[in-house]
Short mmCIF file of C-alpha atoms and ligand atoms in Angstrom, two decimals:
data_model
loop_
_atom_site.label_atom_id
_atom_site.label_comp_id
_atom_site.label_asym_id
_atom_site.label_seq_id
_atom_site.Cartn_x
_atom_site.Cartn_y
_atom_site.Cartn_z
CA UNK Z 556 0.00 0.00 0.00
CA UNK Z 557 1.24 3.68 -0.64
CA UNK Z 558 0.32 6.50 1.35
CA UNK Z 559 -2.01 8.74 -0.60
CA UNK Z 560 -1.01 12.39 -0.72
CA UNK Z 561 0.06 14.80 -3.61
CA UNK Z 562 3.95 15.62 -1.93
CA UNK Z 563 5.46 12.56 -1.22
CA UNK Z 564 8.75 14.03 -0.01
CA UNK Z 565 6.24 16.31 2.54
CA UNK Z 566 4.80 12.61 3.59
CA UNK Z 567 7.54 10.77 3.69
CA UNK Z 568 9.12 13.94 6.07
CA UNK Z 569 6.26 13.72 8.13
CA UNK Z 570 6.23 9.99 8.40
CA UNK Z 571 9.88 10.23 10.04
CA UNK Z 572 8.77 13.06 12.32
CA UNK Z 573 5.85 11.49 13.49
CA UNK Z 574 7.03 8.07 14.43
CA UNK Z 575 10.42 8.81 15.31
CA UNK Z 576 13.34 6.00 15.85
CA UNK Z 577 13.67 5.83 11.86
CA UNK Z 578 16.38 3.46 10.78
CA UNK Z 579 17.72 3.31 7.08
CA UNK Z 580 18.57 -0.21 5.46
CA UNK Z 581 21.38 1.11 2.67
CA UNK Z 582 22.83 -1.29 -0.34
CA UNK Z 583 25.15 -0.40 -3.69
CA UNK Z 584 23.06 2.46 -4.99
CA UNK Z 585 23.88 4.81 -2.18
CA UNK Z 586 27.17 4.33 -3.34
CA UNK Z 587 26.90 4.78 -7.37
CA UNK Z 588 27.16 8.32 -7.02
CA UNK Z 589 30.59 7.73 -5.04
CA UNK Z 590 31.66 6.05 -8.32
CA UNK Z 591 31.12 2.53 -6.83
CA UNK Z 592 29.51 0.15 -9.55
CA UNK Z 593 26.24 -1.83 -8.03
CA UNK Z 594 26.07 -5.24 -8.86
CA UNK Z 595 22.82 -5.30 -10.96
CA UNK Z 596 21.53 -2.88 -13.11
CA UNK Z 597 23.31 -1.14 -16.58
CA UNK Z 598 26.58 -0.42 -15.37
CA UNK Z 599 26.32 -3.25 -12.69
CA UNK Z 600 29.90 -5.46 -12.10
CA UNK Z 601 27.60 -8.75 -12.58
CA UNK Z 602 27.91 -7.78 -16.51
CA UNK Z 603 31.65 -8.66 -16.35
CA UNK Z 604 32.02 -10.95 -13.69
CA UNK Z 605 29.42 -14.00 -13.40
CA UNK Z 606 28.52 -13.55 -9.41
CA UNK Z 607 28.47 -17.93 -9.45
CA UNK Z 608 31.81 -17.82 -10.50
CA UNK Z 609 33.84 -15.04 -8.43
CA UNK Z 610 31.56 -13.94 -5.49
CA UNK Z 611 30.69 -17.32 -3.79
CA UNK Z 612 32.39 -19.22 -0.84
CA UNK Z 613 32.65 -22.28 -2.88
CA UNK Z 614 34.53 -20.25 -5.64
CA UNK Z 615 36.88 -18.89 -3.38
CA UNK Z 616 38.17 -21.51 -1.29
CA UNK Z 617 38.18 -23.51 -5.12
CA UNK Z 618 40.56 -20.54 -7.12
CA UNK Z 619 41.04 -17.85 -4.71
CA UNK Z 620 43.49 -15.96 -7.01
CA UNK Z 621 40.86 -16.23 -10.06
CA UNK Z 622 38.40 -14.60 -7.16
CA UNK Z 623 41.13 -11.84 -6.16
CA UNK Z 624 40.50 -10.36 -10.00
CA UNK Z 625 37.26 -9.43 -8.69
CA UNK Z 626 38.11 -8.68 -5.19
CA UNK Z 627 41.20 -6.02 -6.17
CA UNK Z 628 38.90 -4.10 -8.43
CA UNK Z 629 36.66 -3.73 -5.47
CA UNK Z 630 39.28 -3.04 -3.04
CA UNK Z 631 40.66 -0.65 -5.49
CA UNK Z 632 37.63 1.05 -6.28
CA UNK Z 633 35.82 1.45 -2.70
CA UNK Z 634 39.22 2.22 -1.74
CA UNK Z 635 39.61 5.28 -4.17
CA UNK Z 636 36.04 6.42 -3.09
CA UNK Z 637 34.51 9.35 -1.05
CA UNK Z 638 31.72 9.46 0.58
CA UNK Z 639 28.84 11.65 -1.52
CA UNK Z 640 25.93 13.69 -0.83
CA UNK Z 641 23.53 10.97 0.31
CA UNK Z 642 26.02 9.65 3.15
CA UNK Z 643 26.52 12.56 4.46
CA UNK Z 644 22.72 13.30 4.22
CA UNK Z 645 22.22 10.46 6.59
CA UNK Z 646 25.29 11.31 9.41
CA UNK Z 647 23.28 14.92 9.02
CA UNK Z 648 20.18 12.99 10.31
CA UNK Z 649 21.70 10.73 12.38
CA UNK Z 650 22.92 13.84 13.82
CA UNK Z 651 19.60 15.24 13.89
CA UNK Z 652 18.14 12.25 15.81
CA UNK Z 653 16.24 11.62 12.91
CA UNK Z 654 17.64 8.26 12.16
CA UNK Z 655 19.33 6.53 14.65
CA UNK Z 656 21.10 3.55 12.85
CA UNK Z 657 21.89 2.64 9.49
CA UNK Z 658 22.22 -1.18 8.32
CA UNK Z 659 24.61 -1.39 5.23
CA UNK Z 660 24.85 -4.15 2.73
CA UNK Z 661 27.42 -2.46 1.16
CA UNK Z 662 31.67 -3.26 2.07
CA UNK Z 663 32.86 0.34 1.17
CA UNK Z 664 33.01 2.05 4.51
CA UNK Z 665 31.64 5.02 3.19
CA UNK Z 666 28.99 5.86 5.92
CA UNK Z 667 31.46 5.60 8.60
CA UNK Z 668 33.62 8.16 6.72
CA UNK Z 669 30.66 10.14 6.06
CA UNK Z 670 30.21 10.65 9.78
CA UNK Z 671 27.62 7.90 10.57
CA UNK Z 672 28.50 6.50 14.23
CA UNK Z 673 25.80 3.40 14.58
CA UNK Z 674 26.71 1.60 11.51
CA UNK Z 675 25.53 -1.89 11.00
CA UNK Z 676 27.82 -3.87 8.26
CA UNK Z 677 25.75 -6.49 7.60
CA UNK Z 678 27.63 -8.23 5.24
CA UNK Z 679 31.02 -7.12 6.47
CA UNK Z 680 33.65 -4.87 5.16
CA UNK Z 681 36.56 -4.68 2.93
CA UNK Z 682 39.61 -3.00 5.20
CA UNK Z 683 39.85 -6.28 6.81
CA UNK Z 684 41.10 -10.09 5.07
CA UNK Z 685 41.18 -13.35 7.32
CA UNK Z 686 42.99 -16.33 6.75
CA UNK Z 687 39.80 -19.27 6.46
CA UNK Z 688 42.89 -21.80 7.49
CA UNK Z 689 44.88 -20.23 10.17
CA UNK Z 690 42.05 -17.33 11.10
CA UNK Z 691 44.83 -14.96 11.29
CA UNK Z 692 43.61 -11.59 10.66
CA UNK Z 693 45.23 -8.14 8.72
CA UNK Z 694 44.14 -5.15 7.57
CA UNK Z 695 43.72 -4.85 3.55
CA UNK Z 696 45.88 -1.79 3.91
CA UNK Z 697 49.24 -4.19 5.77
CA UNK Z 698 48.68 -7.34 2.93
CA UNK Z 699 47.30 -6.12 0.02
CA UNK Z 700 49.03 -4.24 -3.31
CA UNK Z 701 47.81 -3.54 -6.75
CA UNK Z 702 48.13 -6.66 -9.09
CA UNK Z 703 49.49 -8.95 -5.96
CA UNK Z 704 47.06 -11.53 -4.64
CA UNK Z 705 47.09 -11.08 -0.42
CA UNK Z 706 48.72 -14.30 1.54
CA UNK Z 707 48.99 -15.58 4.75
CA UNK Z 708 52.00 -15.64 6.97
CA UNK Z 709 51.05 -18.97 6.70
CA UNK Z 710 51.26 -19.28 2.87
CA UNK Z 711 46.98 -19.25 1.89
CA UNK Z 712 45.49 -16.81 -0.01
CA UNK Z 713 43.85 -14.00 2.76
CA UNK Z 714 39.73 -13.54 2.44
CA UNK Z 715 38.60 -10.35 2.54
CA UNK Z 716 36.27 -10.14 5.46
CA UNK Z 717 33.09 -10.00 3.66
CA UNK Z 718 29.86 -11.93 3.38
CA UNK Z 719 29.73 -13.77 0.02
CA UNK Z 720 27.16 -16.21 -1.25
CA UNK Z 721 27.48 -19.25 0.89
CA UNK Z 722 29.12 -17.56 4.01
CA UNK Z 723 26.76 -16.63 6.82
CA UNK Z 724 25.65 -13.38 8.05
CA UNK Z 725 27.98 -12.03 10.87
CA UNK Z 726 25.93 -13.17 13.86
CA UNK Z 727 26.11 -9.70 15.88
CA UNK Z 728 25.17 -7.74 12.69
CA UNK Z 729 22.34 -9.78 11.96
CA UNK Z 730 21.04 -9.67 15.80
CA UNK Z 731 21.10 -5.92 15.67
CA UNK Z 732 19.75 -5.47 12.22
CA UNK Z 733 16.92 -7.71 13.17
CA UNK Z 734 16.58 -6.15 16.32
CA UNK Z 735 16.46 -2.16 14.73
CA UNK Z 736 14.11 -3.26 11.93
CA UNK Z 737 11.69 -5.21 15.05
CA UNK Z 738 11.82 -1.95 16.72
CA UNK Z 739 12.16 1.01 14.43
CA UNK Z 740 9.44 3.58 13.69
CA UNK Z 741 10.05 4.45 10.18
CA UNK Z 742 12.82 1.72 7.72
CA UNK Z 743 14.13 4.30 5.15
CA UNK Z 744 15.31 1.58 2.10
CA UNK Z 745 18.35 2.70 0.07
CA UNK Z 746 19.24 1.91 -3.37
CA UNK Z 747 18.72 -2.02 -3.14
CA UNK Z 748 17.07 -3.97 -5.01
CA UNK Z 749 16.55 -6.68 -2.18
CA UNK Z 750 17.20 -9.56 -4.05
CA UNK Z 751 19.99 -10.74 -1.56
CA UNK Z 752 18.76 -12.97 1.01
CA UNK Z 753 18.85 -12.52 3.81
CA UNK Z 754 19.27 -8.58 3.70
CA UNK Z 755 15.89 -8.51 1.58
CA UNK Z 756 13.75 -9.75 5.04
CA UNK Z 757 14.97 -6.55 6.71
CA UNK Z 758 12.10 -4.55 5.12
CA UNK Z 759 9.42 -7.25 5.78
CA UNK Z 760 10.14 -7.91 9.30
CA UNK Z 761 10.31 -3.54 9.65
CA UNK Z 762 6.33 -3.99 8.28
CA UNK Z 763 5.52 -6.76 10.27
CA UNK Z 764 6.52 -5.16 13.44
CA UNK Z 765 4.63 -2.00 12.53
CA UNK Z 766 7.43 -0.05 10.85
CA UNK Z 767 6.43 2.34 7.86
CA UNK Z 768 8.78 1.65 4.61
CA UNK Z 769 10.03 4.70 2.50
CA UNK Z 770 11.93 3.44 -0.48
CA UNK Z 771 14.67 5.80 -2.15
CA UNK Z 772 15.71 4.27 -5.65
CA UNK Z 773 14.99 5.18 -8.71
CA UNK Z 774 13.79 1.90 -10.38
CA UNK Z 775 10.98 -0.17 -8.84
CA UNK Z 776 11.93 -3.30 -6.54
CA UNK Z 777 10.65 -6.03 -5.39
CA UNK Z 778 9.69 -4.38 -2.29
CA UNK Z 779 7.84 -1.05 -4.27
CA UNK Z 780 4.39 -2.93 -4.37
CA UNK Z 781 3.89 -5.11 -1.74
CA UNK Z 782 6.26 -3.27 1.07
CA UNK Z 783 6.98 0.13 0.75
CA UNK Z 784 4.30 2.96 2.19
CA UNK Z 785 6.11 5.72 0.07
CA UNK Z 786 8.21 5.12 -3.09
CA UNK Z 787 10.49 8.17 -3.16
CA UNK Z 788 11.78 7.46 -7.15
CA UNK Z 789 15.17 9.54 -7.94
CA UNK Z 790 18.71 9.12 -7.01
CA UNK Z 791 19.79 9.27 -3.19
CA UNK Z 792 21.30 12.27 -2.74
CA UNK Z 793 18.76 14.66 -4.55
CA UNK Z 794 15.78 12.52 -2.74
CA UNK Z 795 17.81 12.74 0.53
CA UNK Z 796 18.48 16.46 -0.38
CA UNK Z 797 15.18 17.29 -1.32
CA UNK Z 798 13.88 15.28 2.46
CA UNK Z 799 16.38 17.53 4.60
CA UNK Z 800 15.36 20.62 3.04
CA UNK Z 801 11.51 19.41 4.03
CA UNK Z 802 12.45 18.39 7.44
CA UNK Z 803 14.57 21.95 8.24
CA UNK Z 804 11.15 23.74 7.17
CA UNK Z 805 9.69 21.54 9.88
CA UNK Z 806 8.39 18.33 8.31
P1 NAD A 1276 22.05 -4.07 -6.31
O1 NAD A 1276 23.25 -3.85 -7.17
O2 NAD A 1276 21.34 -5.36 -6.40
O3 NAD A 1276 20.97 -2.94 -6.59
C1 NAD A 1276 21.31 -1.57 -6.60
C2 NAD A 1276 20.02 -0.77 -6.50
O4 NAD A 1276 20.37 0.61 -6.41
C3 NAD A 1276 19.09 -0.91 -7.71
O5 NAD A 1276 17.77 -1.16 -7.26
C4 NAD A 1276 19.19 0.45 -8.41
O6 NAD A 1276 17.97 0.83 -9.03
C5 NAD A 1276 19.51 1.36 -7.24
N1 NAD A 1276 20.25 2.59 -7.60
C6 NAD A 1276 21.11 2.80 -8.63
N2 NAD A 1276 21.58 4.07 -8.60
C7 NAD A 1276 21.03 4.65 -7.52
C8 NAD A 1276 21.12 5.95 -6.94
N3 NAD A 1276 21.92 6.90 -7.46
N4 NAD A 1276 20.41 6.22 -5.83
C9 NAD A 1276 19.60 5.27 -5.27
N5 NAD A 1276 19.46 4.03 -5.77
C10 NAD A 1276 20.17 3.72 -6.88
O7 NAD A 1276 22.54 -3.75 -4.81
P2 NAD A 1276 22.20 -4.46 -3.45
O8 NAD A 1276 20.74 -4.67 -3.32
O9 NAD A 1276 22.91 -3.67 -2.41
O10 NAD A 1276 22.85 -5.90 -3.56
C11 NAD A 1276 24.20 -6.02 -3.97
C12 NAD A 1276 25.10 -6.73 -2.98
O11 NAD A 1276 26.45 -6.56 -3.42
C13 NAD A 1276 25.04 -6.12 -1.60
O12 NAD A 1276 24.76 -7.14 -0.73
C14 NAD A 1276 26.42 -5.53 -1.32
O13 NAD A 1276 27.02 -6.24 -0.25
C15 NAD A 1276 27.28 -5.86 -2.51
N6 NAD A 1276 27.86 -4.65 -3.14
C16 NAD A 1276 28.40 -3.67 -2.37
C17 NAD A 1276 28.91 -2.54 -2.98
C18 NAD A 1276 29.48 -1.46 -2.09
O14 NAD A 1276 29.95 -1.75 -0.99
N7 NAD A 1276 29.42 -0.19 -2.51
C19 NAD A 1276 28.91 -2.40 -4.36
C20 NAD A 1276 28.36 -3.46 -5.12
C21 NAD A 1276 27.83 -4.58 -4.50
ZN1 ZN A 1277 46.78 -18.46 7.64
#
């Protein structure tokens, strides 16, 4: 169901003001504008690498190196990035007491350099690699170089510590996640297209609990029809722009 109303930004601002305790559930295209490929979608990194063959457990612990020519691009990439307009549109509200979390799917650190403090990575983060035989850990920074694939003082190839397809959710991350969408007031959704599982149940269990959903992207989802209250369609920074500019006339 969508809320009725001819200003959606207006209702969406009010929504937040109303119910308080809003919480926003962030994936890739918060990031696009930071120069950050998504993974679906025109531009999206699935069109060059097949996500069955580089981004799953099975494939890395199979050819890690043939897995690291994904992985340095990203490290590269998120590495070279800053933080844009809609990050630091949500540390503003965070700051606010607007929102008062933010769940990532995304590995790039970006809302932590934006100024976010209650950051919830739920599928890790890419300044950290593990070793999945020793469980030594490093930072990316200490082990990793252009070109050269990351090892082990004990000789394996180094995982970056993030979630891929076959590894489970960080236990902690999804406790809290769970917890913030069970308890929140308003779930703002952020450029994803909740296809990943189990990120995708964050917006259900937000409506189940008696959460109202405000989706920021500008294509539909699978959430738009049967989830979301108020589809806000446009990038994130102009609809986050657009929102703060509401919410300092006074929602
Ligand atoms: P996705 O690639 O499946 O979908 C991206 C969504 O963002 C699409 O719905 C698209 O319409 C929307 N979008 C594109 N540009 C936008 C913009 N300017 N403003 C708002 N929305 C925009 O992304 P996903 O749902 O997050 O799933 C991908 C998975 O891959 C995630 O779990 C994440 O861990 C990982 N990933 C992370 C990064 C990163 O850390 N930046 C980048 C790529 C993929
Ligand atoms: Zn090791």
């Amino acid at each position: 169901m969508r809320v009725g109303g001819s200003d959606p930004i207006r209702e969406a601002a009010r929504l937040l003001v109303d119910r308080r305790n809003a919480v926003a559930l962030t994936g890739a295209g918060i990031s696009v504008e930071s120069g950050i490929p998504s993974f679906r979608g025109a531009q999206g990194m699935w069109g060059k690498y097949d996500p069955m063959e580089y981004a799953t457990l099975h494939a890395f612990m199979k050819s890690p190196r043939k897995v690291w020519e994904m992985l340095s691009e990203m490290v590269s990439v998120c590495g070279g990035a800053a933080p844009n307009a809609a990050h630091k549109g949500l540390a503003a509200l965070e700051e606010m007491g607007v929102v008062r979390a933010v769940i990532t799917q995304n590995v790039d650190g970006l809302h932590q350099a934006a100024g976010s403090r209650r950051v919830i990575e739920y599928h890790g983060n890419m300044e950290e690699l593990l070793c999945v035989y020793c469980w030594k850990r490093y930072t990316t920074r200490e082990r990793w170089a252009p070109g050269a694939v990351p090892l082990c003082d004990c000789g394996e190839v180094l995982k970056p510590n993030v979630v891929l397809f076959g590894d489970p959710i960080p236990w902690l991350a999804q406790e809290q996640a769970e917890e913030e969408a069970r308890s929140c007031g308003t779930l703002v959704v952020i450029g994803t297209s909740a296809q990943v599982s189990p990120a995708c149940d964050i917006p259900r269990i937000a409506k189940e609990s008696g959460a109202a959903v405000v989706e920021i992207n500008p294509e539909e989802t699978s959430l738009s029809r049967n989830v979301t209250d108020i589809h806000l369609q446009g990038s994130a920074s102009e609809v986050l722009r657009l929102l703060m500019e509401e919410l300092s006339r006074g929602g």
